[in-house]
Amino acid sequence: MELIDISRYMCLILRHKPGVIGITLDSHGWADTRKLVEGIAKKHSGFNMEMLEEIVRTDNKQRYSLSEDKTRIRANQGHSVPVDVELKKADPPEILYHGTAEKYAASIRREGIISKQRLYVHLSKDEATAVTVGKRHGKPVVFEVKSGEMQRDGYEFFLSENGVWLTKRVPASYLRDHRQAAGV
């Protein structure tokens, strides 16, 4: 059984479609761990709590959090279902980065960065991470986000447990083409 495939399935469940396995998320995005394991085991025979803990522990993006007693689990961010993952407001650095694919760059230059199906826009603290994000969708393009200026103008920023910066939207006036991430 491939844990990467199960992790992707967990992402779908905990961020977007908990009903796929008949579970619900509470208002803060938490799901009952036992019910999650049972639901996943229906599709991935043999899946158990030890495997779940391994996925949480080894996930390179730190997508998930387990409660201290391990009875609840949630995705740290990236939800399309309305939940409050109890994000804390944070003061962003002066510049953050947004990685995207070249095919979306013109639209972003016109409209800014919008959250679309997600609750927040995801921003990176460094260019390398933004390039990696952009590569997932095609030839990467990186934008600089004038996050310090945005905050001074009243926009709120949050820092998720796994280090992803979040905000509701980034108007085009706060964007600067950092570089066409060509050759990466």
Coordinates of C-alpha atoms in Angstrom, one line a residue:
M1 CA 0.0 0.0 0.0
E2 CA 1.5 3.3 -1.1
L3 CA 1.3 5.9 1.7
I4 CA 1.7 8.8 -0.8
D5 CA -1.6 7.8 -2.5
I6 CA -3.3 7.5 0.9
S7 CA -1.9 10.9 1.9
R8 CA -3.4 12.4 -1.2
Y9 CA -6.7 10.7 -0.4
M10 CA -6.6 12.1 3.1
C11 CA -6.0 15.6 1.7
L12 CA -9.1 15.3 -0.4
I13 CA -11.1 14.1 2.6
L14 CA -9.8 16.6 5.2
R15 CA -9.7 19.7 3.0
H16 CA -12.5 19.2 0.5
K17 CA -14.8 16.2 0.7
P18 CA -15.2 14.6 4.1
G19 CA -18.4 13.1 3.0
V20 CA -16.6 10.8 0.6
I21 CA -16.0 8.4 3.5
G22 CA -19.0 9.5 5.5
I23 CA -17.3 11.7 8.1
T24 CA -17.8 15.3 9.1
L25 CA -15.4 18.0 10.2
D26 CA -16.1 20.2 13.2
S27 CA -16.1 24.0 12.9
H28 CA -12.3 24.0 13.3
G29 CA -11.7 21.3 10.7
W30 CA -11.1 18.4 13.1
A31 CA -12.2 14.9 12.2
D32 CA -12.5 11.9 14.5
T33 CA -9.3 9.9 13.9
R34 CA -10.9 6.5 14.4
K35 CA -13.6 7.3 11.8
L36 CA -11.1 8.6 9.4
V37 CA -9.0 5.4 9.7
E38 CA -12.1 3.2 9.3
G39 CA -13.2 5.2 6.2
I40 CA -9.9 5.1 4.5
A41 CA -9.5 1.3 5.3
K42 CA -12.7 0.7 3.2
K43 CA -10.8 1.9 0.1
H44 CA -7.2 1.0 1.2
S45 CA -7.5 -2.4 2.9
G46 CA -5.2 -2.8 5.9
F47 CA -4.9 1.0 6.6
N48 CA -4.5 1.5 10.4
M49 CA -3.6 4.1 13.0
E50 CA 0.1 3.4 12.8
M51 CA 0.0 4.2 9.1
L52 CA -1.9 7.4 9.7
E53 CA 0.7 8.5 12.3
E54 CA 3.5 7.8 9.8
I55 CA 1.8 9.9 7.2
V56 CA 1.4 12.8 9.6
R57 CA 5.0 12.5 10.9
T58 CA 6.7 12.1 7.5
D59 CA 4.6 14.5 5.3
N60 CA 7.2 16.8 3.9
K61 CA 4.7 19.7 3.7
Q62 CA 3.4 19.1 7.2
R63 CA -0.2 19.1 5.9
Y64 CA -1.8 17.5 9.0
S65 CA -2.1 18.0 12.7
L66 CA -3.1 15.4 15.3
S67 CA -4.5 16.4 18.6
E68 CA -2.3 15.6 21.6
D69 CA -4.4 12.5 22.5
K70 CA -4.5 11.5 18.8
T71 CA -8.3 11.3 18.8
R72 CA -8.7 14.1 16.2
I73 CA -6.9 15.1 13.0
R74 CA -7.1 18.0 10.6
A75 CA -5.5 19.5 7.6
N76 CA -3.5 22.6 8.5
Q77 CA -4.7 24.7 5.6
G78 CA -5.9 24.5 2.0
H79 CA -9.6 23.9 2.7
S80 CA -12.4 24.5 0.2
V81 CA -15.0 23.7 2.9
P82 CA -15.7 26.5 5.4
V83 CA -13.8 25.8 8.6
D84 CA -11.8 27.9 11.0
V85 CA -8.5 26.3 11.6
E86 CA -7.8 28.8 14.3
L87 CA -5.2 30.7 12.5
K88 CA -3.3 33.3 14.4
K89 CA -2.8 36.7 12.9
A90 CA 0.9 37.4 12.2
D91 CA 3.1 40.2 11.0
P92 CA 4.4 39.1 7.6
P93 CA 7.9 39.9 6.3
E94 CA 8.1 42.8 3.9
I95 CA 8.1 40.5 0.9
L96 CA 6.5 37.1 0.4
Y97 CA 6.4 35.0 -2.8
H98 CA 3.7 33.4 -4.9
G99 CA 4.6 30.6 -7.3
T100 CA 2.2 29.8 -10.1
A101 CA 2.3 28.5 -13.6
E102 CA 3.1 30.7 -16.6
K103 CA -0.4 30.0 -18.0
Y104 CA -2.0 31.8 -15.0
A105 CA 0.5 34.8 -14.9
A106 CA -1.4 37.2 -17.2
S107 CA -4.6 36.7 -15.2
I108 CA -2.8 37.3 -11.9
R109 CA -1.2 40.5 -13.3
R110 CA -4.7 41.8 -14.2
E111 CA -6.8 40.6 -11.3
G112 CA -4.3 39.9 -8.5
I113 CA -4.2 36.6 -6.6
I114 CA -7.6 35.3 -5.6
S115 CA -8.4 32.3 -3.4
K116 CA -10.8 30.7 -6.0
Q117 CA -12.0 27.4 -4.3
R118 CA -9.8 27.7 -1.3
L119 CA -10.5 29.9 1.8
Y120 CA -7.1 31.7 1.5
V121 CA -4.3 32.6 -0.9
H122 CA -1.2 30.7 -0.1
L123 CA 2.2 32.5 0.0
S124 CA 5.7 31.4 0.5
K125 CA 8.4 32.9 2.7
D126 CA 11.1 32.2 0.1
E127 CA 11.5 32.1 -3.6
A128 CA 12.6 28.4 -3.8
T129 CA 9.4 27.2 -2.2
A130 CA 7.4 29.4 -4.6
V131 CA 9.2 27.9 -7.6
T132 CA 8.4 24.4 -6.3
V133 CA 4.7 25.3 -6.0
G134 CA 4.7 26.9 -9.5
K135 CA 6.2 23.8 -11.0
R136 CA 3.3 21.6 -9.9
H137 CA 1.1 23.3 -12.6
G138 CA 3.6 23.9 -15.5
K139 CA 6.4 26.3 -16.2
P140 CA 6.9 28.3 -13.0
V141 CA 6.5 32.0 -12.6
V142 CA 7.2 33.8 -9.2
F143 CA 5.6 37.0 -8.0
E144 CA 6.8 39.1 -5.2
V145 CA 4.0 40.1 -2.8
K146 CA 4.5 43.5 -1.0
S147 CA 3.1 41.9 2.1
G148 CA 4.5 44.5 4.5
E149 CA 2.8 47.3 2.5
M150 CA -0.4 45.3 2.3
Q151 CA -0.5 44.8 6.1
R152 CA 0.1 48.5 6.7
D153 CA -2.9 49.1 4.4
G154 CA -5.1 46.9 6.5
Y155 CA -4.9 43.5 5.0
E156 CA -4.6 40.6 7.5
F157 CA -2.0 37.8 7.3
F158 CA -2.0 34.5 9.0
L159 CA 0.8 31.9 9.5
S160 CA -0.3 28.3 9.4
E161 CA 1.2 25.6 11.6
N162 CA 3.3 24.4 8.7
G163 CA 4.8 27.8 7.8
V164 CA 2.5 28.8 4.9
W165 CA 1.5 32.4 4.9
L166 CA -2.2 33.0 4.2
T167 CA -4.4 36.0 3.3
K168 CA -7.8 36.4 1.7
R169 CA -6.5 38.0 -1.6
V170 CA -3.7 40.0 -3.1
P171 CA -4.7 42.9 -5.3
A172 CA -2.5 43.3 -8.4
S173 CA -1.2 46.6 -7.1
Y174 CA 0.8 44.7 -4.4
L175 CA 2.4 42.4 -6.9
R176 CA 5.7 42.6 -8.7
D177 CA 7.0 40.0 -11.2
H178 CA 10.0 38.6 -9.3
R179 CA 11.3 36.6 -12.2
Q180 CA 10.3 34.3 -14.9
A181 CA 11.5 31.1 -13.3
A182 CA 13.0 29.9 -16.5
G183 CA 15.5 27.2 -16.5
V184 CA 14.4 25.9 -13.1

